[in-house]
Amino acid sequence: MKRAIVLSGGGSRGAYQIGFWKAIRELGIDYDIVTGTSIGSLNGAFMVQGNYKDAVKLWSNMNYDKVLEDGIDGTFSTPSGRKKIISKYAKGALKGGLSVPALEKTIKDNFKPELFFSSPVDYGLMTARFPSLKPVAITKDKLTKENFPDYLLASAACFPAFKLKNIDDKNYIDGGYYDNLPINLATQLGATEVIAVYLKAVGRVKKKINPNVPVTLIAPRNDIGNFLVLESKQAKRAMKFGYNDTMKTFKMLEGDKYTFKRGSLKRNFIRQSERFINLLQDYFKVYETKEKYKCFFKANKVEALSRVLEKTAHAFNVDEVSVYRTSVLNVLIKKAYRKTSLSSANMIKSLIKNNKIKDVLVSKELICYLYEEINKKQKPCKSLERLAILFPDGFLCALYLKTIMR
């Protein structure tokens, strides 16, 4: 058996792949082959070399000076910084792409030929010729100490944001223009099993040629940021999500957008389900057959209640990056509820009254409004039935809030 790690392109989202690497190190998952496109080819080189700490250090201190000529003075989190960053990329694209001598230096500083070429792990990267977009797969046996940095730059030549890479009078472009997730390259190198990390970035993904090779796909479940934002804060957050999602994929943690310790969701169901389902039955007797509610009256109740818990936490803007116990998340939801202005909830009432339903999303304000209405009425009535039909998800979240507010 030969296990391959396949890493997609995705610019600065590549930090997520370092979180993935942390997780498989903890899980003791070995690999025989690594293939990558664009930033995946750079992270893949780290994985062949085995210098995990260097990769973490690079991404934890990520900034524009490590990639772009003259860097950028600003941060994407401020309006002025965002304007500078967008403007720099836009002006660069109009001139045929930005020069990236800093990225070239970063690659040369982190490429360790003695580790790379002595490693038993095989390797391949994907790039493409320009303008033909003909695929070029460069495997470890074709690489040398001298040409490897150039081919890494070719694989990551994200045109038109970055300039094309010229090697021996031939122009190369980001491998994502041909295959942003090079699973087929891994199978050509002999992989019989694949773990692929897909960053959901722009780029083509080729159909898998060999259907007999099983693929475990790991991809972000949360927003891990703009692929052109080269900032340490975003990178550190993406690494945490990469770790969380990998551990969830291998059943060591649980949850969807939120992450919980194993067994925590079941314990929450045991603690909260009787009260929640009793409330549900009180308010939804007429609507049991509707798709939004029937899952609670069938076998998969733990998963159904967990979805409501996550929607409620998301609506109240509870941070998604931590690993929680459900008891802690419930406390944070209650704290967020108590801080929510009732005047904001009254705005929802005004929108409903004026038939502006399309302007009402599942938000903390909607949940607070529905929660207050449930507490006022105490028993099912026509007005609550109407709200339940109009806002099924919001109503379930309001019932969950009522369940834990005791």
Short mmCIF file of C-alpha atoms in Angstrom, two decimals:
data_model
loop_
_atom_site.label_atom_id
_atom_site.label_comp_id
_atom_site.label_asym_id
_atom_site.label_seq_id
_atom_site.Cartn_x
_atom_site.Cartn_y
_atom_site.Cartn_z
CA MET A 1 0.00 0.00 0.00
CA LYS A 2 1.22 3.49 -0.85
CA ARG A 3 -0.52 6.46 0.76
CA ALA A 4 -0.33 9.84 -0.96
CA ILE A 5 -1.02 13.28 0.45
CA VAL A 6 -2.44 15.61 -2.25
CA LEU A 7 -2.42 19.34 -1.52
CA SER A 8 -4.39 21.81 -3.61
CA GLY A 9 -3.55 25.38 -4.50
CA GLY A 10 -5.18 28.25 -2.66
CA GLY A 11 -2.68 31.03 -1.96
CA SER A 12 -2.61 32.16 1.65
CA ARG A 13 -5.28 29.61 2.52
CA GLY A 14 -2.40 27.14 2.39
CA ALA A 15 -1.91 27.65 6.14
CA TYR A 16 -4.88 25.29 6.54
CA GLN A 17 -2.69 22.47 5.18
CA ILE A 18 -0.19 22.97 8.00
CA GLY A 19 -3.02 22.42 10.49
CA PHE A 20 -3.84 19.24 8.57
CA TRP A 21 -0.20 18.16 8.88
CA LYS A 22 -0.28 18.75 12.65
CA ALA A 23 -3.32 16.50 12.93
CA ILE A 24 -1.93 13.59 10.92
CA ARG A 25 1.32 13.78 12.91
CA GLU A 26 -0.72 13.36 16.10
CA LEU A 27 -2.72 10.55 14.52
CA GLY A 28 0.43 8.74 13.38
CA ILE A 29 -0.62 8.76 9.71
CA ASP A 30 2.42 8.16 7.49
CA TYR A 31 2.68 8.85 3.76
CA ASP A 32 4.80 7.64 0.86
CA ILE A 33 4.00 10.29 -1.77
CA VAL A 34 3.16 13.99 -1.75
CA THR A 35 1.81 15.90 -4.73
CA GLY A 36 0.77 19.52 -4.83
CA THR A 37 -0.26 22.49 -6.92
CA SER A 38 0.75 26.10 -6.28
CA ILE A 39 0.96 26.68 -2.50
CA GLY A 40 0.28 22.97 -2.12
CA SER A 41 3.57 22.25 -3.90
CA LEU A 42 5.45 24.42 -1.37
CA ASN A 43 3.71 22.88 1.64
CA GLY A 44 4.26 19.49 0.02
CA ALA A 45 8.02 20.14 -0.11
CA PHE A 46 7.93 20.82 3.63
CA MET A 47 6.12 17.52 4.15
CA VAL A 48 8.74 15.61 2.12
CA GLN A 49 11.53 17.29 4.08
CA GLY A 50 9.73 16.60 7.35
CA ASN A 51 10.61 19.99 8.85
CA TYR A 52 7.20 20.63 10.38
CA LYS A 53 8.41 23.25 12.87
CA ASP A 54 9.88 25.37 10.08
CA ALA A 55 6.55 25.28 8.22
CA VAL A 56 4.64 26.36 11.34
CA LYS A 57 7.13 29.17 11.95
CA LEU A 58 6.84 30.42 8.37
CA TRP A 59 3.05 30.49 8.36
CA SER A 60 2.74 31.85 11.92
CA ASN A 61 4.83 34.85 10.88
CA MET A 62 3.31 35.28 7.42
CA ASN A 63 3.27 38.80 5.98
CA TYR A 64 3.38 40.53 2.60
CA ASP A 65 7.16 41.02 2.83
CA LYS A 66 7.64 37.24 2.51
CA VAL A 67 5.99 37.18 -0.92
CA LEU A 68 5.66 40.57 -2.63
CA GLU A 69 8.23 43.11 -3.74
CA ASP A 70 8.17 46.01 -1.24
CA GLY A 71 5.42 44.23 0.72
CA ILE A 72 2.23 46.09 1.67
CA ASP A 73 1.84 48.47 4.60
CA GLY A 74 -1.61 47.65 5.92
CA THR A 75 -3.97 44.94 7.07
CA PHE A 76 -7.07 43.53 5.37
CA SER A 77 -9.07 43.98 8.57
CA THR A 78 -9.19 47.79 8.18
CA PRO A 79 -10.89 49.70 5.34
CA SER A 80 -7.72 51.65 4.51
CA GLY A 81 -5.56 48.53 4.58
CA ARG A 82 -8.04 46.59 2.46
CA LYS A 83 -8.03 49.41 -0.10
CA LYS A 84 -4.20 49.36 -0.29
CA ILE A 85 -4.07 45.58 -0.71
CA ILE A 86 -6.74 45.42 -3.41
CA SER A 87 -5.16 48.36 -5.19
CA LYS A 88 -1.70 46.76 -5.20
CA TYR A 89 -2.95 43.50 -6.68
CA ALA A 90 -5.13 45.33 -9.23
CA LYS A 91 -2.31 47.60 -10.42
CA GLY A 92 0.02 44.59 -10.59
CA ALA A 93 -2.44 42.62 -12.69
CA LEU A 94 -2.74 45.51 -15.17
CA LYS A 95 1.04 45.43 -15.58
CA GLY A 96 1.23 41.69 -16.18
CA GLY A 97 1.42 40.59 -12.56
CA LEU A 98 3.42 41.48 -9.46
CA SER A 99 7.06 40.50 -9.11
CA VAL A 100 7.70 38.08 -6.26
CA PRO A 101 11.43 38.17 -5.44
CA ALA A 102 10.52 37.91 -1.76
CA LEU A 103 8.69 34.63 -2.42
CA GLU A 104 11.73 33.36 -4.29
CA LYS A 105 13.88 34.19 -1.25
CA THR A 106 11.35 32.57 1.11
CA ILE A 107 11.44 29.38 -0.97
CA LYS A 108 15.24 29.28 -1.10
CA ASP A 109 15.49 29.92 2.64
CA ASN A 110 13.15 27.03 3.41
CA PHE A 111 14.18 24.50 0.76
CA LYS A 112 16.54 21.98 2.38
CA PRO A 113 17.97 19.87 -0.44
CA GLU A 114 19.77 17.51 1.93
CA LEU A 115 16.45 16.68 3.62
CA PHE A 116 14.36 16.70 0.44
CA PHE A 117 16.49 14.40 -1.70
CA SER A 118 17.36 11.99 1.11
CA SER A 119 13.71 11.58 2.10
CA PRO A 120 12.05 8.27 1.11
CA VAL A 121 8.84 10.20 0.33
CA ASP A 122 8.22 10.65 -3.41
CA TYR A 123 7.02 14.01 -4.73
CA GLY A 124 5.39 15.71 -7.70
CA LEU A 125 4.13 19.19 -8.49
CA MET A 126 1.79 20.52 -11.15
CA THR A 127 2.40 23.57 -13.31
CA ALA A 128 1.37 24.52 -16.88
CA ARG A 129 2.90 26.13 -19.94
CA PHE A 130 1.70 29.53 -21.05
CA PRO A 131 -0.16 30.38 -23.24
CA SER A 132 -1.01 26.79 -24.28
CA LEU A 133 -1.97 25.75 -20.69
CA LYS A 134 -0.41 22.37 -21.49
CA PRO A 135 0.09 20.50 -18.20
CA VAL A 136 3.60 19.96 -16.90
CA ALA A 137 4.05 17.51 -14.04
CA ILE A 138 7.48 17.73 -12.43
CA THR A 139 8.38 14.69 -10.32
CA LYS A 140 11.16 14.24 -7.79
CA ASP A 141 13.41 12.37 -10.21
CA LYS A 142 13.43 15.44 -12.52
CA LEU A 143 14.31 17.88 -9.78
CA THR A 144 17.73 19.17 -8.77
CA LYS A 145 19.01 21.46 -6.07
CA GLU A 146 19.27 24.19 -8.70
CA ASN A 147 15.92 23.88 -10.53
CA PHE A 148 13.55 23.01 -7.68
CA PRO A 149 12.99 26.62 -6.44
CA ASP A 150 12.20 27.68 -10.01
CA TYR A 151 9.58 24.96 -10.47
CA LEU A 152 8.00 25.80 -7.12
CA LEU A 153 7.68 29.39 -8.36
CA ALA A 154 6.26 28.12 -11.67
CA SER A 155 3.62 26.04 -9.89
CA ALA A 156 2.63 29.09 -7.82
CA ALA A 157 2.71 31.69 -10.64
CA CYS A 158 -0.85 32.83 -9.96
CA PHE A 159 -1.27 34.94 -13.11
CA PRO A 160 -2.44 37.69 -13.45
CA ALA A 161 -1.88 38.47 -9.74
CA PHE A 162 1.75 37.32 -10.08
CA LYS A 163 4.07 37.34 -13.08
CA LEU A 164 4.62 34.28 -15.23
CA LYS A 165 7.71 32.22 -14.41
CA ASN A 166 10.27 31.79 -17.17
CA ILE A 167 12.48 28.68 -17.13
CA ASP A 168 14.83 27.95 -20.05
CA ASP A 169 12.97 30.46 -22.27
CA LYS A 170 9.60 28.83 -21.57
CA ASN A 171 6.80 30.51 -19.66
CA TYR A 172 5.00 28.69 -16.87
CA ILE A 173 1.83 29.47 -14.99
CA ASP A 174 0.07 28.32 -11.83
CA GLY A 175 -0.77 24.61 -11.97
CA GLY A 176 -4.33 25.43 -10.94
CA TYR A 177 -5.00 26.40 -14.55
CA TYR A 178 -4.80 22.67 -15.34
CA ASP A 179 -5.36 20.70 -12.11
CA ASN A 180 -5.61 22.35 -8.72
CA LEU A 181 -5.87 19.03 -6.88
CA PRO A 182 -3.38 16.62 -8.53
CA ILE A 183 -4.81 13.28 -7.42
CA ASN A 184 -4.09 11.77 -10.83
CA LEU A 185 -0.43 12.71 -10.51
CA ALA A 186 -0.34 10.87 -7.18
CA THR A 187 -1.82 7.71 -8.71
CA GLN A 188 0.69 7.93 -11.57
CA LEU A 189 3.40 7.87 -8.91
CA GLY A 190 1.91 4.66 -7.53
CA ALA A 191 -0.54 5.80 -4.86
CA THR A 192 -3.09 3.18 -3.81
CA GLU A 193 -4.74 5.47 -1.25
CA VAL A 194 -5.08 9.27 -1.16
CA ILE A 195 -5.73 11.88 1.49
CA ALA A 196 -6.49 15.12 -0.36
CA VAL A 197 -6.65 18.59 1.18
CA TYR A 198 -8.72 20.90 -1.03
CA LEU A 199 -8.69 24.63 -0.19
CA LYS A 200 -11.80 25.51 -2.25
CA ALA A 201 -9.86 28.09 -4.24
CA VAL A 202 -10.22 29.12 -7.87
CA GLY A 203 -8.80 26.53 -10.26
CA ARG A 204 -9.70 23.46 -12.29
CA VAL A 205 -9.97 20.06 -10.64
CA LYS A 206 -9.54 17.16 -13.05
CA LYS A 207 -11.78 14.11 -12.83
CA LYS A 208 -10.14 11.18 -11.07
CA ILE A 209 -8.80 8.72 -13.63
CA ASN A 210 -8.44 5.64 -11.41
CA PRO A 211 -11.74 4.91 -9.61
CA ASN A 212 -10.13 2.10 -7.60
CA VAL A 213 -7.98 4.47 -5.52
CA PRO A 214 -9.93 5.55 -2.41
CA VAL A 215 -9.78 9.26 -1.60
CA THR A 216 -10.35 10.86 1.79
CA LEU A 217 -11.16 14.50 1.09
CA ILE A 218 -10.59 17.22 3.68
CA ALA A 219 -11.80 20.74 2.92
CA PRO A 220 -12.58 23.86 4.97
CA ARG A 221 -16.00 23.89 6.60
CA ASN A 222 -15.50 27.49 7.72
CA ASP A 223 -14.35 30.73 6.14
CA ILE A 224 -10.53 30.61 6.16
CA GLY A 225 -10.03 33.96 4.49
CA ASN A 226 -9.13 35.58 1.19
CA PHE A 227 -6.44 33.68 -0.72
CA LEU A 228 -4.44 36.87 -1.38
CA VAL A 229 -4.31 38.05 2.24
CA LEU A 230 -0.80 37.31 3.55
CA GLU A 231 -1.22 38.02 7.26
CA SER A 232 -0.28 36.00 10.33
CA LYS A 233 -3.64 36.39 12.06
CA GLN A 234 -5.52 34.81 9.16
CA ALA A 235 -2.84 32.11 8.75
CA LYS A 236 -2.97 31.08 12.42
CA ARG A 237 -6.75 30.83 12.28
CA ALA A 238 -6.62 28.75 9.08
CA MET A 239 -4.12 26.38 10.69
CA LYS A 240 -6.51 25.77 13.57
CA PHE A 241 -9.38 25.05 11.19
CA GLY A 242 -7.16 22.65 9.23
CA TYR A 243 -6.39 20.77 12.42
CA ASN A 244 -10.03 20.71 13.56
CA ASP A 245 -11.42 19.51 10.23
CA THR A 246 -8.83 16.76 9.92
CA MET A 247 -9.50 15.47 13.43
CA LYS A 248 -13.24 15.52 12.69
CA THR A 249 -12.70 13.63 9.44
CA PHE A 250 -10.87 10.90 11.36
CA LYS A 251 -13.51 10.87 14.14
CA MET A 252 -11.23 12.18 16.89
CA LEU A 253 -13.33 15.33 17.29
CA GLU A 254 -16.93 15.98 16.25
CA GLY A 255 -19.20 18.67 14.88
CA ASP A 256 -19.60 20.48 11.59
CA LYS A 257 -18.65 24.18 11.55
CA TYR A 258 -18.07 24.04 15.29
CA THR A 259 -15.72 21.52 16.84
CA PHE A 260 -16.44 19.47 19.96
CA LYS A 261 -14.63 16.94 22.07
CA ARG A 262 -15.68 13.37 21.37
CA GLY A 263 -18.91 12.39 23.12
CA SER A 264 -19.85 15.98 23.93
CA LEU A 265 -22.75 16.17 21.46
CA LYS A 266 -24.30 13.00 22.80
CA ARG A 267 -23.97 14.27 26.38
CA ASN A 268 -25.67 17.51 25.34
CA PHE A 269 -28.49 15.52 23.78
CA ILE A 270 -28.96 13.53 26.99
CA ARG A 271 -29.05 16.74 29.06
CA GLN A 272 -31.23 18.90 26.77
CA SER A 273 -33.29 16.64 24.51
CA GLU A 274 -36.27 15.85 26.74
CA ARG A 275 -37.06 19.50 27.41
CA PHE A 276 -36.33 20.55 23.81
CA ILE A 277 -38.45 17.79 22.24
CA ASN A 278 -41.32 18.47 24.66
CA LEU A 279 -41.28 22.12 23.55
CA LEU A 280 -41.04 21.01 19.95
CA GLN A 281 -44.05 18.73 20.28
CA ASP A 282 -46.03 21.50 21.95
CA TYR A 283 -45.43 23.96 19.13
CA PHE A 284 -45.22 21.68 16.11
CA LYS A 285 -47.99 19.12 16.47
CA VAL A 286 -49.53 20.33 13.25
CA TYR A 287 -46.23 20.40 11.38
CA GLU A 288 -44.58 17.11 12.36
CA THR A 289 -44.57 15.87 8.77
CA LYS A 290 -42.76 18.94 7.46
CA GLU A 291 -39.16 18.35 6.37
CA LYS A 292 -37.73 20.93 8.77
CA TYR A 293 -39.08 19.15 11.85
CA LYS A 294 -39.61 15.46 11.19
CA CYS A 295 -35.95 14.60 11.83
CA PHE A 296 -36.53 15.32 15.52
CA PHE A 297 -39.19 12.61 15.74
CA LYS A 298 -37.05 9.91 14.15
CA ALA A 299 -33.86 8.04 15.00
CA ASN A 300 -31.16 10.64 14.26
CA LYS A 301 -32.10 13.07 16.98
CA VAL A 302 -28.56 13.70 18.27
CA GLU A 303 -27.42 15.02 14.89
CA ALA A 304 -30.58 17.08 14.47
CA LEU A 305 -30.20 18.75 17.86
CA SER A 306 -26.50 19.35 17.18
CA ARG A 307 -27.37 21.22 13.98
CA VAL A 308 -29.69 23.51 15.93
CA LEU A 309 -27.00 24.09 18.57
CA GLU A 310 -24.48 25.10 15.88
CA LYS A 311 -26.96 27.39 14.08
CA THR A 312 -27.78 29.10 17.36
CA ALA A 313 -24.11 29.60 18.26
CA HIS A 314 -23.36 30.93 14.76
CA ALA A 315 -26.26 33.38 14.92
CA PHE A 316 -24.90 34.73 18.21
CA ASN A 317 -21.42 35.12 16.66
CA VAL A 318 -19.70 32.64 18.96
CA ASP A 319 -16.21 32.03 17.58
CA GLU A 320 -15.97 28.85 15.51
CA VAL A 321 -12.25 28.15 15.83
CA SER A 322 -12.03 26.71 19.37
CA VAL A 323 -12.59 23.12 20.43
CA TYR A 324 -15.59 23.16 22.77
CA ARG A 325 -17.48 21.17 25.29
CA THR A 326 -21.18 21.73 24.58
CA SER A 327 -21.72 22.94 28.15
CA VAL A 328 -19.26 25.79 27.52
CA LEU A 329 -20.86 26.66 24.18
CA ASN A 330 -24.30 26.80 25.83
CA VAL A 331 -22.95 29.27 28.40
CA LEU A 332 -21.48 31.46 25.66
CA ILE A 333 -24.82 31.45 23.78
CA LYS A 334 -26.65 32.56 26.93
CA LYS A 335 -24.11 35.34 27.56
CA ALA A 336 -24.48 36.55 23.98
CA TYR A 337 -28.29 36.53 24.31
CA ARG A 338 -28.16 38.68 27.45
CA LYS A 339 -25.97 41.22 25.63
CA THR A 340 -28.30 41.49 22.64
CA SER A 341 -30.30 44.70 22.54
CA LEU A 342 -34.07 44.22 22.63
CA SER A 343 -34.37 47.27 20.39
CA SER A 344 -32.54 45.23 17.73
CA ALA A 345 -35.07 42.45 18.18
CA ASN A 346 -37.89 44.99 17.81
CA MET A 347 -36.46 45.86 14.40
CA ILE A 348 -37.30 42.29 13.32
CA LYS A 349 -40.86 42.79 14.53
CA SER A 350 -41.11 45.92 12.40
CA LEU A 351 -39.83 44.11 9.28
CA ILE A 352 -42.36 41.29 9.77
CA LYS A 353 -45.17 43.75 10.37
CA ASN A 354 -44.33 45.53 7.11
CA ASN A 355 -44.08 42.24 5.16
CA LYS A 356 -40.32 42.63 4.50
CA ILE A 357 -39.73 38.94 5.14
CA LYS A 358 -36.88 38.71 2.61
CA ASP A 359 -34.85 41.11 4.78
CA VAL A 360 -35.04 38.79 7.81
CA LEU A 361 -32.18 36.27 8.18
CA VAL A 362 -31.47 33.72 10.91
CA SER A 363 -29.74 36.22 13.16
CA LYS A 364 -29.41 36.73 16.88
CA GLU A 365 -32.01 39.50 16.58
CA LEU A 366 -34.52 37.14 14.96
CA ILE A 367 -33.87 34.43 17.55
CA CYS A 368 -34.27 36.92 20.40
CA TYR A 369 -37.53 38.20 18.93
CA LEU A 370 -38.94 34.69 18.50
CA TYR A 371 -37.76 33.73 21.99
CA GLU A 372 -39.58 36.72 23.47
CA GLU A 373 -42.74 35.85 21.53
CA ILE A 374 -42.64 32.25 22.76
CA ASN A 375 -42.26 33.45 26.35
CA LYS A 376 -45.16 35.87 25.96
CA LYS A 377 -47.59 33.33 24.55
CA GLN A 378 -46.53 30.31 26.60
CA LYS A 379 -48.94 28.13 24.61
CA PRO A 380 -49.28 27.52 20.87
CA CYS A 381 -51.47 30.03 19.05
CA LYS A 382 -52.06 31.24 15.51
CA SER A 383 -49.45 34.00 15.68
CA LEU A 384 -46.74 31.56 16.84
CA GLU A 385 -47.79 29.05 14.19
CA ARG A 386 -47.32 31.74 11.54
CA LEU A 387 -43.87 32.60 12.86
CA ALA A 388 -42.91 28.93 12.94
CA ILE A 389 -43.91 28.55 9.28
CA LEU A 390 -42.13 31.76 8.21
CA PHE A 391 -38.90 31.12 10.16
CA PRO A 392 -38.49 27.38 10.80
CA ASP A 393 -34.74 27.53 11.47
CA GLY A 394 -34.99 30.64 13.60
CA PHE A 395 -37.86 29.15 15.58
CA LEU A 396 -35.89 25.98 16.31
CA CYS A 397 -32.99 28.12 17.53
CA ALA A 398 -35.35 30.12 19.74
CA LEU A 399 -36.70 26.88 21.22
CA TYR A 400 -33.15 25.72 21.85
CA LEU A 401 -32.42 29.02 23.63
CA LYS A 402 -35.53 28.48 25.76
CA THR A 403 -34.30 24.94 26.50
CA ILE A 404 -30.94 26.06 27.91
CA MET A 405 -32.19 29.23 29.68
CA ARG A 406 -33.06 27.66 32.98
#
